[in-house]
Coordinates of C-alpha atoms and ligand atoms in Angstrom, one line a residue:
X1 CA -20.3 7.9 6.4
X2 CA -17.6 7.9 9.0
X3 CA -15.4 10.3 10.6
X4 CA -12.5 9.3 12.9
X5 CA -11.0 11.5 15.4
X6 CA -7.6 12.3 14.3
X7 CA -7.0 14.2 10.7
X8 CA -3.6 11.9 9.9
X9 CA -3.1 9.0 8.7
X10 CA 0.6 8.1 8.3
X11 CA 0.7 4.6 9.2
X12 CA -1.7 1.8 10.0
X13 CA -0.4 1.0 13.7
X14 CA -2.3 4.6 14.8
X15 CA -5.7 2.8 13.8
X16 CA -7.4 -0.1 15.5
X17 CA -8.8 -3.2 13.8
X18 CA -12.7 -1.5 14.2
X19 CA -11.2 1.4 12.4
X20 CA -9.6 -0.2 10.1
X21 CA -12.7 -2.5 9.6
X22 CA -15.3 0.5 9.1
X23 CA -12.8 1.9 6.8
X24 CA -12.7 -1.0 4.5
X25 CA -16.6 -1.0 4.6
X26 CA -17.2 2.4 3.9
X27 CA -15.1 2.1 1.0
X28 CA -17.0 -0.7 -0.6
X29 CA -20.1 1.7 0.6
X30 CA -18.8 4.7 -1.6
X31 CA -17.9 2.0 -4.4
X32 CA -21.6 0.8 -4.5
X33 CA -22.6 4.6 -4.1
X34 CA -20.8 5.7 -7.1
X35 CA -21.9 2.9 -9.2
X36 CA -25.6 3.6 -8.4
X37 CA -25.2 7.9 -8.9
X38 CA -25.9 8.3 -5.2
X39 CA -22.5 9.6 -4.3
X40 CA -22.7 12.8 -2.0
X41 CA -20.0 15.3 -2.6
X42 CA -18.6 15.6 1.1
X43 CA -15.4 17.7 0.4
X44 CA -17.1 20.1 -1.8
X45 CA -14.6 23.1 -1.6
X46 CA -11.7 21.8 0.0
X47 CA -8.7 22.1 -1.5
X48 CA -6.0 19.0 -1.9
X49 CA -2.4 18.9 -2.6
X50 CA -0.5 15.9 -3.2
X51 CA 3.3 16.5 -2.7
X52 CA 5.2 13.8 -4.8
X53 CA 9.0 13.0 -4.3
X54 CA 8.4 9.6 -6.0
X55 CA 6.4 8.7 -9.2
X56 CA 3.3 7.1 -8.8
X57 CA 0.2 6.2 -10.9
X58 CA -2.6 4.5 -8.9
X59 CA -1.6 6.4 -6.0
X60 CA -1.8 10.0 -7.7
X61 CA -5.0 9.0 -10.0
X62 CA -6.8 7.6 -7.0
X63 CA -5.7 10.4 -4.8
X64 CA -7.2 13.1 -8.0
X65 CA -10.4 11.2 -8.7
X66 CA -11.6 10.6 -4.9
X67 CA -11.0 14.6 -4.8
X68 CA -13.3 15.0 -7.7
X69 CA -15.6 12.4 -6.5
X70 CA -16.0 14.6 -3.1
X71 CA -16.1 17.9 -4.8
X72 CA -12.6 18.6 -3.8
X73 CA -9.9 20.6 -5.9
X74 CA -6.9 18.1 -5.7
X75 CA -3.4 20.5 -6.8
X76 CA -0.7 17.9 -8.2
X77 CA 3.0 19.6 -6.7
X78 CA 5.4 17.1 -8.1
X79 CA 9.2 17.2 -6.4
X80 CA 10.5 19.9 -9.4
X81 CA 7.4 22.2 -9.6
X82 CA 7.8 23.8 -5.8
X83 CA 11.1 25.1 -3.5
X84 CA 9.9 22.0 -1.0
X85 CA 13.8 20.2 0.1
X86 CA 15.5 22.8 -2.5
X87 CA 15.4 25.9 -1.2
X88 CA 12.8 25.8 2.0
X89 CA 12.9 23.0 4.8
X90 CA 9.7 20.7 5.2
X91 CA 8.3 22.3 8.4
X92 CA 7.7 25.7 6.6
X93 CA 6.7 24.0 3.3
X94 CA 4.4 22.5 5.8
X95 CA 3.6 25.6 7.3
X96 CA 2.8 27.4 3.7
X97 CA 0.5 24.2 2.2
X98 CA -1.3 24.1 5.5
X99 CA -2.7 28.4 5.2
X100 CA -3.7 27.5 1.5
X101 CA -5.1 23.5 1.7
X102 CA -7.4 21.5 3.0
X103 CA -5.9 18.4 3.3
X104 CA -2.2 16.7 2.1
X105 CA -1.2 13.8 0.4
X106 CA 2.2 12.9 0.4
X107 CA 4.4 10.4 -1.4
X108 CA 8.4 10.7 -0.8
X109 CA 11.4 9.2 0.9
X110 CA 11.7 9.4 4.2
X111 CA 8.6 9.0 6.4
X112 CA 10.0 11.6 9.0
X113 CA 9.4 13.8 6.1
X114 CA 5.7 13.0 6.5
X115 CA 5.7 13.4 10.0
X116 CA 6.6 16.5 9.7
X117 CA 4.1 18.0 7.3
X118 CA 1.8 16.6 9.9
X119 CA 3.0 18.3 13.0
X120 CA 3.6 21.5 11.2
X121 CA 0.7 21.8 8.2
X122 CA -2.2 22.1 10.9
X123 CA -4.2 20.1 8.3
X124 CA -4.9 16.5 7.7
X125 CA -1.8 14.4 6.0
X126 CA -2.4 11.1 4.2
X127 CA 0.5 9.1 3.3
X128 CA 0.6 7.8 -0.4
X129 CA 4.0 5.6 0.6
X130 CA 7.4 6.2 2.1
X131 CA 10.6 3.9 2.3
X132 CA 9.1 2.5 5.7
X133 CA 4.9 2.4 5.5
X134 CA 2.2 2.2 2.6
X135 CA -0.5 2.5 4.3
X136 CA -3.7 3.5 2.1
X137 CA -2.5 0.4 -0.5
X138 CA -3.4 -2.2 2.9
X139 CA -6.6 -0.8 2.9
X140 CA -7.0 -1.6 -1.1
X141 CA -5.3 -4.9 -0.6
X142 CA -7.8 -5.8 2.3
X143 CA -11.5 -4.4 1.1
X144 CA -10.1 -6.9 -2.4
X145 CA -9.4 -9.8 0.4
X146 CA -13.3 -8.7 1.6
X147 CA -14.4 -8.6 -1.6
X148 CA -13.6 -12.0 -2.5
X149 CA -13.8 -13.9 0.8
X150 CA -16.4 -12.1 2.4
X151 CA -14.4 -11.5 5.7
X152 CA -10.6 -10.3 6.6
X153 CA -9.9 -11.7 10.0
X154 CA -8.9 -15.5 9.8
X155 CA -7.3 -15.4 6.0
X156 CA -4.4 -16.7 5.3
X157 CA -2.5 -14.5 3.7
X158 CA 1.1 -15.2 2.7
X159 CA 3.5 -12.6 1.2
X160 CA 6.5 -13.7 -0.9
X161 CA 9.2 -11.7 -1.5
X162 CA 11.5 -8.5 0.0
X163 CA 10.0 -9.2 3.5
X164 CA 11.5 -5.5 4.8
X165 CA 10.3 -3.0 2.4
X166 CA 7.4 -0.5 2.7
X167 CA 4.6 -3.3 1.8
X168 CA 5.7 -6.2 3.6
X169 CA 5.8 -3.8 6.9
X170 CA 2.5 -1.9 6.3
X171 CA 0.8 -5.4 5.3
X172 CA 2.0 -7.4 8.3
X173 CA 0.6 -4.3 11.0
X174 CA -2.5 -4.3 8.8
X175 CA -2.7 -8.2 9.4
X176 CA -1.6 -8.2 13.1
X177 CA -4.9 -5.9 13.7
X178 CA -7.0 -7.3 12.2
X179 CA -6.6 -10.5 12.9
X180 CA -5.1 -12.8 9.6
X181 CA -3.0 -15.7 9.4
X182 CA 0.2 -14.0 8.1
X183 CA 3.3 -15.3 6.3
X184 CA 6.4 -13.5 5.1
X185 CA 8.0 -15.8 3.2
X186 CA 11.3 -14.8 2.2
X187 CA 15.2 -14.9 2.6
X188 CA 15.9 -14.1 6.2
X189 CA 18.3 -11.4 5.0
X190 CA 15.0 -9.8 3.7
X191 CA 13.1 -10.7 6.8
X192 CA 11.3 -7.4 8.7
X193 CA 13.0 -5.9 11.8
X194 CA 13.2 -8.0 14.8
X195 CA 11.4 -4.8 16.4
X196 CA 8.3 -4.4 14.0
X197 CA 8.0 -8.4 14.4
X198 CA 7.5 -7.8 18.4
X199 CA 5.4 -4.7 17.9
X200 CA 2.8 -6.9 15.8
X201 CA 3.5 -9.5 18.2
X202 CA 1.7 -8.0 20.5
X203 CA -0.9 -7.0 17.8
X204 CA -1.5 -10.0 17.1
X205 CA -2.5 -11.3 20.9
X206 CA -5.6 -8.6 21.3
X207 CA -6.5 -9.9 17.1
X208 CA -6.0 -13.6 17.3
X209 CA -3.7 -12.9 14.2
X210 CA -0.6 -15.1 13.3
X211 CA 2.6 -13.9 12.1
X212 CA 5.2 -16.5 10.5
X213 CA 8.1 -15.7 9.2
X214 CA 9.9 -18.2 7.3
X215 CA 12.6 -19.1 4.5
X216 CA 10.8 -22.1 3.3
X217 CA 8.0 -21.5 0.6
X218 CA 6.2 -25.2 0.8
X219 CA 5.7 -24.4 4.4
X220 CA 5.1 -20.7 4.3
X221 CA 2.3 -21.2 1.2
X222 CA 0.6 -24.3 2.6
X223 CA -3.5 -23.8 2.7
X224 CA -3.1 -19.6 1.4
X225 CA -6.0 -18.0 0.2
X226 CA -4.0 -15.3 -1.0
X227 CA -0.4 -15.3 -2.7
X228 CA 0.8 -11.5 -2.8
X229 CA 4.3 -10.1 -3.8
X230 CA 5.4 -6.9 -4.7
X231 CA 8.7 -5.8 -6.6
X232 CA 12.4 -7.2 -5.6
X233 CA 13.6 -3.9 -5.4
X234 CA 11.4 -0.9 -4.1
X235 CA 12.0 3.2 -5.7
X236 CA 15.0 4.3 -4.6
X237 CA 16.8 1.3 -4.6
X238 CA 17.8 0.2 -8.0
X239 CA 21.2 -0.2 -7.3
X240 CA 20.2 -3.0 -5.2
X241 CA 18.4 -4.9 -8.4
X242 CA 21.5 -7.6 -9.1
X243 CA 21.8 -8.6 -5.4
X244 CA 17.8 -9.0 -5.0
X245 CA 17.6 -11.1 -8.3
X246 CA 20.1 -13.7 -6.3
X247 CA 18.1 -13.4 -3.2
X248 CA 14.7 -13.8 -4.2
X249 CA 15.2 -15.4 -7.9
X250 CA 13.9 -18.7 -5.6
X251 CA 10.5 -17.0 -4.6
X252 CA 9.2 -15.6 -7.6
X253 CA 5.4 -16.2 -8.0
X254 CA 4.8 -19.1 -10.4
X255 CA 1.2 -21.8 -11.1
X256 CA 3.5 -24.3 -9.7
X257 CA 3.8 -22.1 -6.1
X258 CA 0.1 -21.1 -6.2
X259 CA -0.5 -25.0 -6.9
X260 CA 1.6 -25.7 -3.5
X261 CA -1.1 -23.8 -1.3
X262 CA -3.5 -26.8 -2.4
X263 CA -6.2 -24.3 -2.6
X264 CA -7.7 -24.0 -6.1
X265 CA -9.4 -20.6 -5.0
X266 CA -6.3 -19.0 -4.2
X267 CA -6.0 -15.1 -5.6
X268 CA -3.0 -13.6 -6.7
X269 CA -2.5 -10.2 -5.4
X270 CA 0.3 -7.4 -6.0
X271 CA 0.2 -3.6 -4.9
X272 CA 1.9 -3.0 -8.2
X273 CA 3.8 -1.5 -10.7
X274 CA 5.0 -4.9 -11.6
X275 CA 7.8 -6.7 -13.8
X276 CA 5.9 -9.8 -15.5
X277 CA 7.3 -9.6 -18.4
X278 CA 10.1 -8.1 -20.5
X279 CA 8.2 -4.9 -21.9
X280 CA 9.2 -2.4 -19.7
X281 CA 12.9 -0.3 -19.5
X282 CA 13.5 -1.8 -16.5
X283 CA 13.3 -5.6 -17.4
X284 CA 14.5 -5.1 -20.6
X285 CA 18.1 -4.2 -18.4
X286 CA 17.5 -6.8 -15.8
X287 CA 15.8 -9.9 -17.6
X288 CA 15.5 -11.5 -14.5
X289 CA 13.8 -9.5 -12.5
X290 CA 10.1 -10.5 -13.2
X291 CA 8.8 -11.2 -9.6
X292 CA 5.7 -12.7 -11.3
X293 CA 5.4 -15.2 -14.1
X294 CA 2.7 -13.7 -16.7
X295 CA 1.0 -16.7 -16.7
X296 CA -0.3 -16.0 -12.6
X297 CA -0.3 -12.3 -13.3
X298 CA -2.5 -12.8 -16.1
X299 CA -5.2 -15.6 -14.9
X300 CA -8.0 -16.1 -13.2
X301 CA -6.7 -16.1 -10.2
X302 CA -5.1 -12.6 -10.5
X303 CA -6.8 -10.1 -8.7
X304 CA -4.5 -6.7 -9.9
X305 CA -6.9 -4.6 -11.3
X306 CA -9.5 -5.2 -8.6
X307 CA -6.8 -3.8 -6.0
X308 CA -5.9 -1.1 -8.0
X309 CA -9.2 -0.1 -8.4
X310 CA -9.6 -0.2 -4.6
X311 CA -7.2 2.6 -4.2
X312 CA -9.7 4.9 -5.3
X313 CA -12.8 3.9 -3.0
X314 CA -10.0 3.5 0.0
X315 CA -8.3 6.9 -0.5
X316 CA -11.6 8.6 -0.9
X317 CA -12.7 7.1 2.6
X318 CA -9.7 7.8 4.2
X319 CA -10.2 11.5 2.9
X320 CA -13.4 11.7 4.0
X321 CA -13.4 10.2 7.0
X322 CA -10.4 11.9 8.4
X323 CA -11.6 15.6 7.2
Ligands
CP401 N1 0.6 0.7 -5.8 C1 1.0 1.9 -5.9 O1 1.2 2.6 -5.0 O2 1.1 2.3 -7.2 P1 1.8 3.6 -7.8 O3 3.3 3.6 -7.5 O4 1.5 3.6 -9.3 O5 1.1 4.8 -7.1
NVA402 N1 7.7 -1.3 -2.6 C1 7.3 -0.6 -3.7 C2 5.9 -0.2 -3.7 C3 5.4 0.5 -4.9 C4 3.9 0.8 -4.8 C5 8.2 0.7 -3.8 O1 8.3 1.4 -2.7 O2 8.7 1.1 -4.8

């Protein structure tokens, strides 16, 4: 078990690389735990809320079973069931949640909403994604990278895609402490601010880490152990969706891109939801938004489910360890 000395955790650039590290292995610890029926309940009578603006599926199930898992009593408020931006500002909803809970996770729009219920709730504040950071997913995405590689530091790991939303930031800090070989490949009207870039710059000198940011996808893909994109346009943007099907129509995910890393081994990873094919309301509008050809989400190489799975064992050590 760990415990680290601060009860937030809003966005990976508070965290060091050990930090980050011994979360990632105390999640595959409490994976291995449950598997075997040795898991301790360590939040046994806390109680959780988890304040949603924004849908969510892996991040609200994992959030629920790690809270069951501990012993905790996770309380879904969802952005209709409470007066929260209606009729009472965020730093007394803050206020309120933090007399009655434990702990709070938080998925919404803007991340100064988050900060927010951190300076006011007087309780410990996870974030479950805003339009800048998603930082619990990194973990998820990076205890799968351990999983199948056996180390984090010195993968190459090359991201394809919109370059500036909430992934693409949280995944290049991730990288930049802890050390990867990091590519956003992408149109450089989708390429992260010049300001995050220097900020992981200088990451990336006490890590060893690489950051590369480029238009070209032969150069940006060469020798990847890991391909990972996430959808053209993120929640809250959907009136974006025809201009990002121009823009990144060129760098959607296909054998014949995963072929151009010249690694055989490569995995396929995607935070997800994802449009692979033409069976959701979404694509069935758009056509040609699929991000992802079905034949790389659905092979061998595809790692999906293993990463979604991780956002259980990741959220449950982030909850425990920051309790
Ligand atoms: N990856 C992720 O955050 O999924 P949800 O939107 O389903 O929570
Ligand atoms: N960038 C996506 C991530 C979803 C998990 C979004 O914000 O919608």
């Amino acid at each position: 078990m760990i415990k680290l000395d601060r009860k937030d955790f809003l966005t990976l650039k508070d965290f060091t690389k050990q930090e980050i590290e011994d979360l990632i292995d105390y999640s595959i610890e409490l994976k291995e735990q449950k598997s075997a029926g040795e898991l301790k309940q360590k939040l046994k009578n806390k109680n959780i809320a988890l304040l949603f603006e924004k849908s969510s599926t892996r991040t609200r199930c994992a959030f629920v079973t790690a809270a069951f898992n501990e012993g905790a009593n996770p309380e879904f408020l969802g952005k209709n069931d409470i007066q929260f931006g209606k009729k009472e500002t965020t730093k007394d909803t803050a206020r309120v949640l933090g007399r009655m809970f434990d702990g709070i996770g938080f998925r919404g729009f803007k991340h100064e909403t988050v900060e927010t219920l951190a300076e006011y709730s007087g309780v410990p504040v996870w974030n479950g994604l805003t339009e800048k950071f998603h930082p619990t997913q990194i973990l998820a995405d990076f205890m799968t990278v351990k999983e199948n590689f056996g180390k984090i530091a010195g993968t190459k790991f090359a991201y394809v895609g919109d370059g500036r939303n909430n992934m693409a930031n949280s995944l290049m800090i991730g990288a930049a402490k802890v050390g990867m070989d990091f590519r956003i490949i992408a149109p450089e009207s989708l390429f992260p601010s010049q300001e995050l870039v220097s900020l992981c710059e200088q990451y990336a000198t006490q890590s060893g880490a690489s950051i590369t940011l480029t238009e070209n996808i032969e150069q940006g893909v060469k020798g990847a152990d890991v391909i990972y994109t996430d959808v053209w346009a993120s929640m809250g943007e959907e009136a974006k969706i025809p201009e990002r099907i121009k823009l990144l129509k060129p760098y959607k995910i296909t054998r014949e891109m995963l072929a151009l890393t010249g690694n055989p081994d490569v995995i396929f990873m995607h935070c997800l939801p994802s449009f692979h094919n033409l069976e959701t309301e979404v694509s069935k509008k758009y056509s040609e938004i699929c991000e992802v050809e079905e034949e790389v989400f659905e092979s061998e190489n595809s790692k999906v489910f293993d990463e979604a799975e991780n956002r259980l064992w990741t959220i449950e050590a982030v909850m425990v360890a920051t309790s």
